[in-house]
CSV table of C-alpha atoms in Angstrom, one decimal:
chain,number,residue,atom,x,y,z
A,1290,MET,CA,15.2,-37.1,-31.0
A,1291,ARG,CA,11.9,-35.4,-30.4
A,1292,THR,CA,11.6,-37.1,-27.0
A,1293,LYS,CA,15.1,-35.8,-26.0
A,1294,ILE,CA,14.1,-32.2,-27.0
A,1295,MET,CA,10.9,-32.4,-25.0
A,1296,ILE,CA,12.7,-33.6,-21.9
A,1297,THR,CA,15.3,-30.9,-22.2
A,1298,THR,CA,12.6,-28.2,-22.5
A,1299,LEU,CA,10.7,-29.5,-19.5
A,1300,LEU,CA,14.0,-29.7,-17.5
A,1301,ALA,CA,14.8,-26.1,-18.4
A,1302,ALA,CA,11.4,-24.9,-17.4
A,1303,SER,CA,11.6,-26.7,-14.1
A,1304,LEU,CA,15.0,-25.1,-13.4
A,1305,MET,CA,13.6,-21.6,-14.2
A,1306,LEU,CA,10.6,-22.2,-11.9
A,1307,SER,CA,12.8,-23.4,-9.0
A,1308,CYS,CA,15.2,-20.4,-9.4
A,1309,ASN,CA,12.6,-17.6,-9.5
A,1310,PRO,CA,8.9,-18.8,-9.6
A,1311,LYS,CA,7.6,-15.4,-8.6
A,1312,GLU,CA,8.9,-13.7,-11.8
A,1313,ILE,CA,7.5,-16.4,-14.0
A,1314,LEU,CA,4.1,-17.0,-12.4
A,1315,GLU,CA,3.2,-13.4,-11.5
A,1316,PRO,CA,3.1,-10.4,-13.8
A,1317,THR,CA,5.8,-7.8,-13.2
A,1318,ASP,CA,3.8,-4.9,-14.7
A,1319,SER,CA,2.9,-2.5,-11.9
A,1320,ASN,CA,-0.5,-1.9,-13.5
A,1321,ILE,CA,-1.4,-5.6,-13.2
A,1322,MET,CA,-2.8,-7.1,-10.0
A,1323,ILE,CA,-3.9,-10.6,-9.0
A,1324,ILE,CA,-7.3,-10.5,-7.3
A,1325,ASP,CA,-9.0,-13.7,-6.1
A,1326,GLY,CA,-6.7,-15.6,-8.5
A,1327,ASP,CA,-7.6,-13.5,-11.5
A,1328,THR,CA,-5.1,-11.2,-13.3
A,1329,VAL,CA,-6.6,-7.8,-13.3
A,1330,LYS,CA,-5.4,-4.6,-15.1
A,1331,VAL,CA,-5.8,-1.2,-13.6
A,1332,ARG,CA,-8.3,0.2,-16.0
A,1333,ASN,CA,-9.1,3.9,-16.6
A,1334,ASP,CA,-12.8,4.4,-17.0
A,1335,LYS,CA,-12.9,8.1,-18.0
A,1336,ALA,CA,-14.8,7.3,-21.2
A,1337,GLN,CA,-17.8,6.2,-19.0
A,1338,GLY,CA,-18.5,9.6,-17.5
A,1339,ASN,CA,-17.1,13.0,-16.4
A,1340,PHE,CA,-15.2,12.2,-13.2
A,1341,GLY,CA,-14.6,14.8,-10.6
A,1342,VAL,CA,-17.7,16.8,-11.5
A,1343,ASN,CA,-20.8,17.2,-9.5
A,1344,LYS,CA,-23.7,19.3,-10.7
A,1345,SER,CA,-26.5,17.9,-8.5
A,1346,ARG,CA,-27.8,20.3,-5.9
A,1347,TRP,CA,-28.6,17.3,-3.7
A,1348,ASN,CA,-25.2,15.7,-3.9
A,1349,PHE,CA,-23.0,17.8,-1.6
A,1350,ARG,CA,-19.6,16.3,-2.1
A,1351,ILE,CA,-17.0,18.7,-3.3
A,1352,LEU,CA,-14.9,17.0,-5.9
A,1353,TYR,CA,-11.5,18.1,-7.0
A,1354,GLY,CA,-10.9,15.9,-10.0
A,1355,ASP,CA,-10.3,12.1,-10.0
A,1356,THR,CA,-7.7,9.5,-9.0
A,1357,ILE,CA,-6.6,5.9,-9.5
A,1358,LEU,CA,-7.1,3.6,-6.5
A,1359,LYS,CA,-5.8,0.1,-6.5
A,1360,TYR,CA,-7.4,-2.9,-4.8
A,1361,SER,CA,-6.4,-3.5,-1.2
A,1362,PRO,CA,-7.4,-7.0,0.0
A,1363,LEU,CA,-8.6,-7.9,3.5
A,1364,ASN,CA,-5.8,-9.8,5.1
A,1365,ILE,CA,-7.3,-10.9,8.4
A,1366,SER,CA,-7.2,-14.3,10.2
A,1367,PHE,CA,-10.7,-15.4,11.1
A,1368,SER,CA,-11.7,-17.8,13.9
A,1369,THR,CA,-11.3,-21.5,13.3
A,1370,LYS,CA,-13.4,-22.3,16.4
A,1371,LYS,CA,-16.4,-24.5,15.6
A,1372,VAL,CA,-19.7,-22.7,16.3
A,1373,ASN,CA,-22.8,-24.8,17.2
A,1374,ILE,CA,-24.9,-23.5,14.3
A,1375,GLU,CA,-27.6,-26.2,15.0
A,1376,LYS,CA,-28.9,-24.0,17.9
A,1377,ILE,CA,-30.2,-21.5,15.3
A,1378,LYS,CA,-30.8,-23.9,12.3
A,1379,ASN,CA,-34.4,-24.0,11.0
A,1380,ASN,CA,-35.3,-27.7,11.1
A,1381,VAL,CA,-39.0,-27.1,10.6
A,1382,ASP,CA,-39.2,-25.6,7.1
A,1383,PRO,CA,-38.9,-28.6,4.7
A,1384,ASP,CA,-37.0,-26.4,2.2
A,1385,LEU,CA,-34.3,-25.8,4.8
A,1386,LYS,CA,-34.2,-29.1,6.8
A,1387,GLY,CA,-31.0,-31.0,6.1
A,1388,LYS,CA,-29.6,-28.1,4.0
A,1389,PRO,CA,-26.5,-26.0,4.8
A,1390,PHE,CA,-27.1,-23.1,7.2
A,1391,ARG,CA,-28.0,-19.9,5.4
A,1392,MET,CA,-28.0,-16.3,6.6
A,1393,ILE,CA,-29.3,-13.3,4.6
A,1394,VAL,CA,-29.0,-9.6,5.3
A,1395,VAL,CA,-31.4,-6.8,4.4
A,1396,GLY,CA,-30.9,-3.1,5.1
A,1397,ASP,CA,-29.1,0.1,4.2
A,1398,GLY,CA,-25.6,1.1,3.4
A,1399,VAL,CA,-24.0,0.2,6.8
A,1400,ALA,CA,-24.8,-3.5,6.4
A,1401,ALA,CA,-23.5,-3.3,2.8
A,1402,GLY,CA,-20.1,-1.9,4.0
A,1403,VAL,CA,-20.6,1.4,2.2
A,1404,ARG,CA,-17.8,3.8,3.1
A,1405,ASP,CA,-16.1,6.8,1.5
A,1406,GLY,CA,-19.4,7.5,-0.2
A,1407,GLY,CA,-19.2,4.3,-2.3
A,1408,TYR,CA,-20.3,0.7,-2.7
A,1409,PHE,CA,-17.3,-1.5,-3.7
A,1410,ASN,CA,-15.7,-4.8,-3.1
A,1411,GLU,CA,-13.3,-3.8,-0.3
A,1412,GLY,CA,-16.2,-2.3,1.6
A,1413,LEU,CA,-18.3,-5.5,1.1
A,1414,GLU,CA,-15.4,-7.5,2.5
A,1415,THR,CA,-15.2,-5.4,5.7
A,1416,SER,CA,-19.0,-5.1,6.0
A,1417,PHE,CA,-20.1,-6.3,9.5
A,1418,PRO,CA,-22.4,-9.1,8.3
A,1419,ASN,CA,-19.5,-10.6,6.3
A,1420,LEU,CA,-17.2,-10.4,9.4
A,1421,VAL,CA,-19.8,-12.0,11.5
A,1422,ALA,CA,-20.3,-14.8,8.9
A,1423,LYS,CA,-16.6,-15.4,8.7
A,1424,GLN,CA,-16.4,-15.8,12.5
A,1425,MET,CA,-19.4,-18.2,12.4
A,1426,GLY,CA,-17.7,-20.2,9.7
A,1427,ILE,CA,-20.7,-20.2,7.4
A,1428,ASP,CA,-21.0,-19.9,3.6
A,1429,PHE,CA,-22.0,-16.3,2.9
A,1430,LYS,CA,-22.3,-15.0,-0.6
A,1431,GLN,CA,-21.6,-11.3,-1.2
A,1432,PRO,CA,-22.8,-9.5,-4.3
A,1433,LYS,CA,-19.3,-8.4,-5.2
A,1434,PHE,CA,-18.5,-6.7,-8.5
A,1435,GLU,CA,-16.4,-8.6,-11.0
A,1436,PRO,CA,-12.7,-8.6,-10.0
A,1437,SER,CA,-11.9,-6.2,-12.8
A,1438,ASP,CA,-14.7,-3.8,-11.5
A,1439,PHE,CA,-13.5,-3.8,-7.9
A,1440,ASN,CA,-14.1,-0.1,-7.2
A,1441,GLY,CA,-17.9,-0.4,-7.7
A,1442,PHE,CA,-19.5,3.0,-7.8
A,1443,GLY,CA,-19.6,6.2,-5.9
A,1444,ARG,CA,-16.2,5.9,-4.3
A,1445,ALA,CA,-14.2,9.0,-3.5
A,1446,ILE,CA,-11.2,9.6,-1.3
A,1447,TYR,CA,-10.2,12.6,0.8
A,1448,THR,CA,-7.7,15.1,-0.5
A,1449,ASN,CA,-5.9,17.8,1.5
A,1450,LYS,CA,-6.3,20.3,-1.4
A,1451,ASN,CA,-8.6,23.1,-0.2
A,1452,TYR,CA,-8.9,26.0,-2.7
A,1453,THR,CA,-11.7,27.7,-0.8
A,1454,GLY,CA,-10.2,27.4,2.6
A,1455,GLY,CA,-13.6,26.2,3.8
A,1456,PRO,CA,-14.4,23.6,6.5
A,1457,VAL,CA,-16.1,21.0,4.2
A,1458,PRO,CA,-13.8,18.1,3.3
A,1459,LYS,CA,-12.8,17.8,-0.3
A,1460,PHE,CA,-12.5,14.6,-2.4
A,1461,VAL,CA,-11.2,13.2,-5.6
A,1462,GLU,CA,-13.4,10.7,-7.4
A,1463,VAL,CA,-12.1,7.2,-8.1
A,1464,SER,CA,-12.1,6.7,-11.9
A,1465,ASN,CA,-10.6,3.3,-12.4
A,1466,ASN,CA,-12.1,-0.3,-12.4
A,1467,THR,CA,-15.6,0.9,-11.7
A,1468,GLY,CA,-18.7,-1.3,-11.9
A,1469,TYR,CA,-20.9,0.7,-14.2
A,1470,THR,CA,-21.3,1.4,-17.9
A,1471,LYS,CA,-22.2,5.1,-17.7
A,1472,LYS,CA,-22.1,7.9,-15.1
A,1473,ASP,CA,-23.7,11.4,-15.5
A,1474,ASP,CA,-22.8,14.7,-13.8
A,1475,MET,CA,-25.8,14.4,-11.6
A,1476,GLY,CA,-24.5,11.3,-9.8
A,1477,ASN,CA,-26.7,8.7,-11.6
A,1478,PHE,CA,-25.1,5.4,-12.6
A,1479,GLU,CA,-26.0,2.7,-15.1
A,1480,LEU,CA,-24.6,-0.3,-13.2
A,1481,LYS,CA,-23.4,-3.6,-14.7
A,1482,PRO,CA,-25.8,-6.4,-13.6
A,1483,TYR,CA,-24.7,-8.9,-11.0
A,1484,ILE,CA,-23.8,-12.2,-12.6
A,1485,GLY,CA,-22.4,-14.1,-9.6
A,1486,GLY,CA,-25.3,-16.4,-8.8
A,1487,ARG,CA,-26.8,-16.6,-5.2
A,1488,VAL,CA,-26.7,-13.5,-3.0
A,1489,ASP,CA,-27.0,-13.5,0.8
A,1490,ASN,CA,-26.2,-9.8,1.5
A,1491,PHE,CA,-29.1,-7.7,0.0
A,1492,ALA,CA,-28.2,-4.5,2.0
A,1493,SER,CA,-27.2,-1.7,-0.3
A,1494,ILE,CA,-26.6,2.0,-0.7
A,1495,GLY,CA,-29.9,3.8,-1.5
A,1496,SER,CA,-33.3,4.4,-0.1
A,1497,LEU,CA,-35.0,1.4,1.4
A,1498,ASN,CA,-38.6,1.6,0.5
A,1499,TYR,CA,-39.7,-2.0,0.9
A,1500,ASP,CA,-42.6,-2.1,-1.4
A,1501,VAL,CA,-41.6,0.4,-4.2
A,1502,GLU,CA,-40.4,-1.2,-7.4
A,1503,ILE,CA,-36.6,-1.3,-7.5
A,1504,ASP,CA,-35.0,1.2,-9.8
A,1505,THR,CA,-31.6,2.5,-10.6
A,1506,LYS,CA,-32.0,5.9,-8.9
A,1507,MET,CA,-33.6,4.9,-5.6
A,1508,HIS,CA,-31.9,1.5,-5.2
A,1509,PRO,CA,-28.7,1.6,-7.3
A,1510,GLY,CA,-27.2,-1.4,-5.4
A,1511,LEU,CA,-30.3,-3.5,-5.5
A,1512,SER,CA,-30.9,-2.7,-9.2
A,1513,ARG,CA,-27.9,-5.0,-10.0
A,1514,LEU,CA,-29.6,-7.9,-8.3
A,1515,LYS,CA,-33.1,-7.7,-9.7
A,1516,GLY,CA,-32.1,-8.5,-13.3
A,1517,ASN,CA,-35.0,-7.8,-15.7
A,1518,GLN,CA,-37.7,-8.4,-13.0
A,1519,LYS,CA,-40.2,-5.7,-12.1
A,1520,ILE,CA,-39.9,-6.4,-8.4
A,1521,SER,CA,-39.9,-4.6,-5.0
A,1522,PRO,CA,-37.3,-5.2,-2.3
A,1523,ILE,CA,-39.9,-7.0,-0.1
A,1524,ASP,CA,-40.6,-9.5,-2.9
A,1525,LEU,CA,-37.0,-9.9,-3.7
A,1526,TYR,CA,-36.2,-10.8,-0.1
A,1527,LEU,CA,-39.2,-13.1,0.4
A,1528,LYS,CA,-38.2,-15.2,-2.6
A,1529,GLU,CA,-35.3,-16.4,-0.4
A,1530,LYS,CA,-35.3,-19.3,2.0
A,1531,PHE,CA,-33.0,-18.8,5.1
A,1532,ASP,CA,-32.4,-19.9,8.7
A,1533,PHE,CA,-31.2,-16.5,10.0
A,1534,ILE,CA,-31.7,-12.9,9.0
A,1535,ILE,CA,-29.9,-9.7,9.8
A,1536,ILE,CA,-32.1,-6.6,9.5
A,1537,CYS,CA,-30.2,-3.4,9.7
A,1538,ASP,CA,-32.2,-0.6,8.2
A,1539,ASN,CA,-32.4,3.2,8.9
A,1540,VAL,CA,-28.7,3.3,9.4
A,1541,GLY,CA,-27.4,4.1,5.9
A,1542,MET,CA,-26.9,6.7,3.2
A,1543,LEU,CA,-28.6,7.6,0.0
A,1544,ARG,CA,-26.8,7.5,-3.4
A,1545,ASN,CA,-26.4,11.2,-3.2
A,1546,ASN,CA,-24.4,11.1,-0.1
A,1547,GLN,CA,-27.1,12.1,2.4
A,1548,PRO,CA,-28.2,10.1,5.4
A,1549,SER,CA,-31.0,7.6,4.8
A,1550,PHE,CA,-33.9,7.4,7.3
A,1551,SER,CA,-37.2,5.6,7.2
A,1552,HIS,CA,-39.9,6.9,4.9
A,1553,ASP,CA,-42.6,4.9,6.8
A,1554,ILE,CA,-44.6,6.1,9.7
A,1555,ASN,CA,-43.3,4.6,12.9
A,1556,PHE,CA,-45.5,2.4,15.1
A,1557,PRO,CA,-43.9,2.5,18.5
A,1558,ASN,CA,-46.0,-0.5,19.7
A,1559,GLY,CA,-44.7,-2.7,16.8
A,1560,PHE,CA,-47.3,-5.2,15.5
A,1561,GLU,CA,-49.7,-4.4,18.3
A,1562,GLY,CA,-52.6,-2.5,16.9
A,1563,TYR,CA,-51.1,-2.3,13.4
A,1564,LYS,CA,-53.9,-2.9,10.8
A,1565,ASN,CA,-52.0,-2.6,7.5
A,1566,ILE,CA,-54.4,-0.1,5.9
A,1567,ILE,CA,-53.6,2.8,3.5
A,1568,THR,CA,-56.6,5.0,4.5
A,1569,ARG,CA,-55.9,8.2,6.3
A,1570,SER,CA,-56.6,8.8,9.9
A,1571,SER,CA,-55.8,12.2,11.5
A,1572,GLY,CA,-54.1,13.2,8.3
A,1573,GLN,CA,-51.6,10.4,8.4
A,1574,PRO,CA,-51.6,7.1,6.3
A,1575,GLN,CA,-51.7,4.1,8.7
A,1576,TYR,CA,-49.3,2.0,6.7
A,1577,SER,CA,-45.8,0.7,7.0
A,1578,SER,CA,-44.0,-1.3,4.2
A,1579,ARG,CA,-41.4,-2.2,6.9
A,1580,LEU,CA,-43.9,-3.8,9.2
A,1581,ASN,CA,-45.6,-5.5,6.3
A,1582,PHE,CA,-42.2,-7.2,5.5
A,1583,LEU,CA,-41.6,-8.1,9.1
A,1584,LEU,CA,-45.1,-9.6,9.4
A,1585,LYS,CA,-44.2,-11.9,6.5
A,1586,ILE,CA,-41.0,-12.9,8.4
A,1587,LYS,CA,-43.1,-13.6,11.5
A,1588,GLU,CA,-45.2,-16.1,9.5
A,1589,ARG,CA,-42.2,-18.2,8.9
A,1590,LYS,CA,-41.6,-20.8,11.6
A,1591,GLU,CA,-38.3,-21.0,13.5
A,1592,VAL,CA,-36.6,-18.1,11.6
A,1593,ARG,CA,-34.0,-16.5,13.9
A,1594,GLY,CA,-32.5,-13.1,13.5
A,1595,VAL,CA,-31.1,-9.9,14.8
A,1596,MET,CA,-32.3,-6.3,14.5
A,1597,PHE,CA,-30.7,-2.9,15.3
A,1598,THR,CA,-31.8,0.3,16.8
A,1599,ALA,CA,-31.0,3.4,14.7
A,1600,PRO,CA,-28.5,6.1,15.9
A,1601,ASN,CA,-29.1,9.8,16.2
A,1602,PHE,CA,-28.0,10.7,12.6
A,1603,MET,CA,-28.0,14.4,13.5
A,1604,LYS,CA,-24.8,13.8,15.4
A,1605,LEU,CA,-23.0,12.4,12.5
A,1606,PRO,CA,-19.8,14.3,11.5
A,1607,TYR,CA,-21.4,15.1,8.2
A,1608,PHE,CA,-23.9,17.4,10.0
A,1609,ASN,CA,-21.2,19.1,12.0
A,1610,TRP,CA,-18.7,20.0,9.4
A,1611,VAL,CA,-20.2,23.5,9.3
A,1612,THR,CA,-21.9,25.0,12.4
A,1613,VAL,CA,-24.7,27.5,12.6
A,1614,ASP,CA,-22.5,29.9,14.5
A,1615,GLU,CA,-19.9,29.8,11.7
A,1616,VAL,CA,-22.5,30.9,9.1
A,1617,LYS,CA,-24.0,33.5,11.4
A,1618,ASN,CA,-20.5,35.0,12.1
A,1619,ILE,CA,-19.6,35.3,8.5
A,1620,LEU,CA,-22.9,37.0,7.6
A,1621,ASN,CA,-22.6,39.4,10.6
A,1622,LEU,CA,-19.0,40.2,9.5
A,1623,TYR,CA,-20.4,41.5,6.2
A,1624,GLY,CA,-23.5,43.0,7.6
A,1625,LYS,CA,-25.8,40.4,6.1
A,1626,SER,CA,-27.4,38.8,9.2
A,1627,ASN,CA,-30.8,39.2,7.5
A,1628,LEU,CA,-29.9,36.4,5.1
A,1629,PHE,CA,-30.2,33.9,8.0
A,1630,ASP,CA,-33.7,32.8,9.1
A,1631,ILE,CA,-33.1,32.3,12.8
A,1632,TYR,CA,-36.6,30.6,13.2
A,1633,SER,CA,-36.3,27.9,10.6
A,1634,ILE,CA,-32.6,27.0,10.2
A,1635,LYS,CA,-31.5,24.4,12.8
A,1636,LYS,CA,-28.6,22.7,11.0
A,1637,ILE,CA,-26.2,23.8,8.2
A,1638,LEU,CA,-25.7,21.4,5.3
A,1639,PRO,CA,-22.1,21.0,4.1
A,1640,THR,CA,-22.9,22.1,0.5
A,1641,PRO,CA,-20.3,23.6,-1.9
A,1642,LYS,CA,-22.1,27.0,-1.6
A,1643,ILE,CA,-21.9,27.0,2.2
A,1644,ASP,CA,-18.2,26.0,2.0
A,1645,SER,CA,-17.5,29.0,-0.3
A,1646,LEU,CA,-19.6,31.3,2.0
A,1647,VAL,CA,-17.4,30.6,5.0
A,1648,GLY,CA,-14.2,29.8,3.1
A,1649,LYS,CA,-11.4,32.2,4.1
A,1650,ASN,CA,-9.9,32.2,0.5
A,1651,VAL,CA,-13.1,33.3,-1.2
A,1652,ASN,CA,-13.5,37.0,-2.0
A,1653,MET,CA,-16.6,38.7,-0.6
A,1654,ASN,CA,-17.8,39.5,-4.1
A,1655,LEU,CA,-17.8,35.8,-4.9
A,1656,LYS,CA,-19.3,34.5,-1.7
A,1657,PRO,CA,-22.6,32.8,-2.4
A,1658,PHE,CA,-25.7,34.4,-0.7
A,1659,ILE,CA,-23.7,37.6,0.1
A,1660,SER,CA,-22.9,38.5,-3.5
A,1661,GLU,CA,-26.5,37.6,-4.6
A,1662,ASN,CA,-28.1,39.1,-1.5
A,1663,LYS,CA,-30.2,36.0,-1.1
A,1664,LYS,CA,-31.3,34.1,2.0
A,1665,ILE,CA,-29.9,30.7,2.8
A,1666,ASP,CA,-32.4,28.2,1.4
A,1667,ILE,CA,-33.5,24.6,2.1
A,1668,PHE,CA,-30.9,23.3,-0.3
A,1669,ASN,CA,-28.2,24.5,2.1
A,1670,ALA,CA,-29.8,24.2,5.5
A,1671,SER,CA,-32.0,21.8,7.5
A,1672,GLN,CA,-35.1,22.7,9.3
A,1673,ASN,CA,-35.0,19.6,11.4
A,1674,ASP,CA,-35.1,20.4,15.0
A,1675,GLU,CA,-33.0,17.9,17.0
A,1676,PHE,CA,-35.8,17.5,19.6
A,1677,ASN,CA,-38.2,16.4,16.8
A,1678,VAL,CA,-35.6,14.2,15.2
A,1679,LEU,CA,-34.9,12.5,18.5
A,1680,SER,CA,-38.6,12.0,19.0
A,1681,SER,CA,-38.9,10.3,15.5
A,1682,ILE,CA,-35.8,8.1,16.2
A,1683,GLY,CA,-37.2,7.2,19.5
A,1684,ASN,CA,-40.5,6.1,18.0
A,1685,SER,CA,-38.6,4.1,15.3
A,1686,ASN,CA,-36.5,2.4,17.9
A,1687,SER,CA,-39.5,1.6,20.0
A,1688,GLU,CA,-41.0,-0.1,17.0
A,1689,THR,CA,-37.8,-2.1,16.4
A,1690,ARG,CA,-37.6,-3.2,20.1
A,1691,ASN,CA,-41.2,-4.3,20.1
A,1692,VAL,CA,-41.0,-6.1,16.8
A,1693,ALA,CA,-37.7,-7.8,17.8
A,1694,LYS,CA,-39.4,-9.0,21.0
A,1695,SER,CA,-42.4,-10.3,19.1
A,1696,LEU,CA,-40.2,-12.2,16.7
A,1697,ASN,CA,-37.9,-13.3,19.5
A,1698,PHE,CA,-35.0,-11.8,17.6
A,1699,ALA,CA,-31.8,-10.5,19.2
A,1700,LEU,CA,-31.5,-6.7,19.4
A,1701,VAL,CA,-28.3,-4.7,19.0
A,1702,ASP,CA,-28.6,-1.3,20.7
A,1703,LEU,CA,-26.7,0.6,18.0
A,1704,PHE,CA,-28.1,3.9,19.3
A,1705,SER,CA,-26.1,3.5,22.5
A,1706,VAL,CA,-23.0,2.3,20.6
A,1707,TYR,CA,-23.0,5.4,18.5
A,1708,GLU,CA,-23.7,7.7,21.5
A,1709,ALA,CA,-20.5,6.2,23.1
A,1710,VAL,CA,-18.6,6.8,19.9
A,1711,PHE,CA,-19.9,10.4,19.6
A,1712,ALA,CA,-18.7,11.0,23.2
A,1713,GLY,CA,-15.3,9.4,22.5
A,1714,LYS,CA,-16.0,6.8,25.3
A,1715,TYR,CA,-16.3,3.6,23.4
A,1716,LEU,CA,-13.6,1.1,24.4
A,1717,THR,CA,-13.2,-2.0,22.3
A,1718,HIS,CA,-12.6,-5.4,23.9
A,1719,ASP,CA,-9.0,-5.2,22.9
A,1720,GLY,CA,-8.4,-1.8,24.4
A,1721,ILE,CA,-8.8,0.8,21.6
A,1722,ILE,CA,-10.9,3.9,22.1
A,1723,ALA,CA,-13.3,4.6,19.3
A,1724,ASN,CA,-14.3,8.2,18.4
A,1725,VAL,CA,-15.7,10.0,15.4
A,1726,GLU,CA,-12.3,10.3,13.8
A,1727,ASN,CA,-11.6,6.5,13.6
A,1728,PHE,CA,-15.2,5.1,13.7
A,1729,PHE,CA,-16.5,6.9,10.6
A,1730,SER,CA,-15.1,7.0,7.1
A,1731,LYS,CA,-14.3,10.3,5.3
A,1732,ASP,CA,-17.8,10.7,4.0
A,1733,GLY,CA,-18.9,11.6,7.6
A,1734,MET,CA,-21.7,9.1,7.7
A,1735,SER,CA,-20.6,5.6,7.0
A,1736,PRO,CA,-18.5,3.5,9.4
A,1737,SER,CA,-14.9,2.9,8.5
A,1738,ALA,CA,-13.5,-0.6,8.4
A,1739,PHE,CA,-12.7,-0.1,12.1
A,1740,GLY,CA,-16.3,1.0,12.7
A,1741,GLN,CA,-17.6,-2.0,10.9
A,1742,VAL,CA,-15.6,-4.4,13.1
A,1743,ILE,CA,-17.0,-2.7,16.2
A,1744,ILE,CA,-20.6,-3.3,14.9
A,1745,ALA,CA,-19.6,-6.9,14.0
A,1746,ASN,CA,-18.4,-7.5,17.6
A,1747,GLU,CA,-21.5,-5.9,19.1
A,1748,THR,CA,-23.6,-8.2,16.8
A,1749,ILE,CA,-21.6,-11.2,17.9
A,1750,LYS,CA,-22.0,-10.4,21.6
A,1751,THR,CA,-25.8,-9.9,21.2
A,1752,ILE,CA,-26.2,-13.2,19.2
A,1753,ASN,CA,-24.2,-15.1,21.7
A,1754,ALA,CA,-26.2,-13.8,24.6
A,1755,HIS,CA,-29.6,-14.2,23.0
A,1756,TYR,CA,-29.1,-17.6,21.3
A,1757,GLY,CA,-26.5,-19.2,23.6
A,1758,LEU,CA,-23.7,-19.4,21.0
A,1759,ASP,CA,-20.0,-18.9,21.5
A,1760,ILE,CA,-18.8,-17.0,18.5
A,1761,GLU,CA,-15.4,-15.4,19.0
A,1762,LEU,CA,-14.9,-11.7,18.9
A,1763,LEU,CA,-12.7,-10.2,16.2
A,1764,PRO,CA,-9.5,-8.2,16.9
A,1765,THR,CA,-10.1,-4.6,16.0
A,1766,ARG,CA,-6.6,-3.2,15.6
A,1767,PRO,CA,-5.9,-4.6,12.1
A,1768,PHE,CA,-9.0,-2.8,10.8
A,1769,LEU,CA,-7.5,0.6,11.8
A,1770,LEU,CA,-5.2,0.2,8.8
A,1771,LYS,CA,-7.9,-0.3,6.2
């Protein structure tokens, strides 16, 4: 009798599955998703911080509250063509010989896939190193947040609400399925530690000082990876054994949504003449944590890699949301031209105060600077002269070119790629014109998914040419929809 009942039950279940397996095997609740095979609930995290509020004078994002954003997976077909990885395999190092090929990445936010001001799983999936690795067919471990924490940290999306009528874009902060335990109003996060094992992509949002101990404020992304160790980025990277390295620094953003650029002095001749000393000469410390790291890489035999020149960050959309002329005109209109220092102000920063100053919906009695009768200060304007910035970028890129040559690494001329994008003249291999509207995400600094695939293809072309590989290029059109 018991056997008959069991058979009947199994038969009934089988019939139900054959009739409508989707309803039985997948949740029907609209607040439940399946991510990487895991059932994940859309979780509200408002208890972890005050979302949609920004009190930091150095974080310029204008937040109009918060929002819920669901996970959107990357549905792209990658190449199945076999790539001859042996051409770039390290068969000298006994720790690598006979082991599977391994590629690691170090650098700033661009290589981490940072976009929309945040560091999150979808961005990691569309990061150019991940796209390159997929096309190469290699095992590449990303430091993704747990499936239930897919929105990571710092993510905000554009809103068309504009109460001030000002030119600075407005955002709503993503407040669900975040990857931290606490957030304060100043934009500081206490991130959940990474528990996923091996990591290959060490690039992250934050300032890349190679030899400063990793902390949650300067290196919020890397802080997840260091565990309880007191360790610097350079030591974290050098603990790893790898065949190939992608080094894409000086092209990212800080945790407070400002562009990141090298804190080191540039040595245009690269390793030539560099002595690695901290003593001062002509008022400048002759020391570079970046070069010290790269010298350690040089000591490793048969390590291959690729480096990138840095773009002119002063041309980023972020620095052009508000122009000098707009500010001058509004001050002149109210007879307050004396509040603008024509000798020191070169660029206007897109701060909330500047947005209210030029905003057409803000009454004169409420306009910052005018109502206070105070000059525009360094928190709202940049003294960087474009000529000096270009000179600094030129020295940095000269250093990169010479180091890449010394290491026999491939070199991607990202400076020229960005210049073509700024001019609206970059044409992808599959016929799409890239410009500032589609290449950059809404934060005005970081590439969009479409921008990432362009960098991935430029990287693939450079690797192919330098190392004699035949990695296929990615189609770019599907990434316009991400």
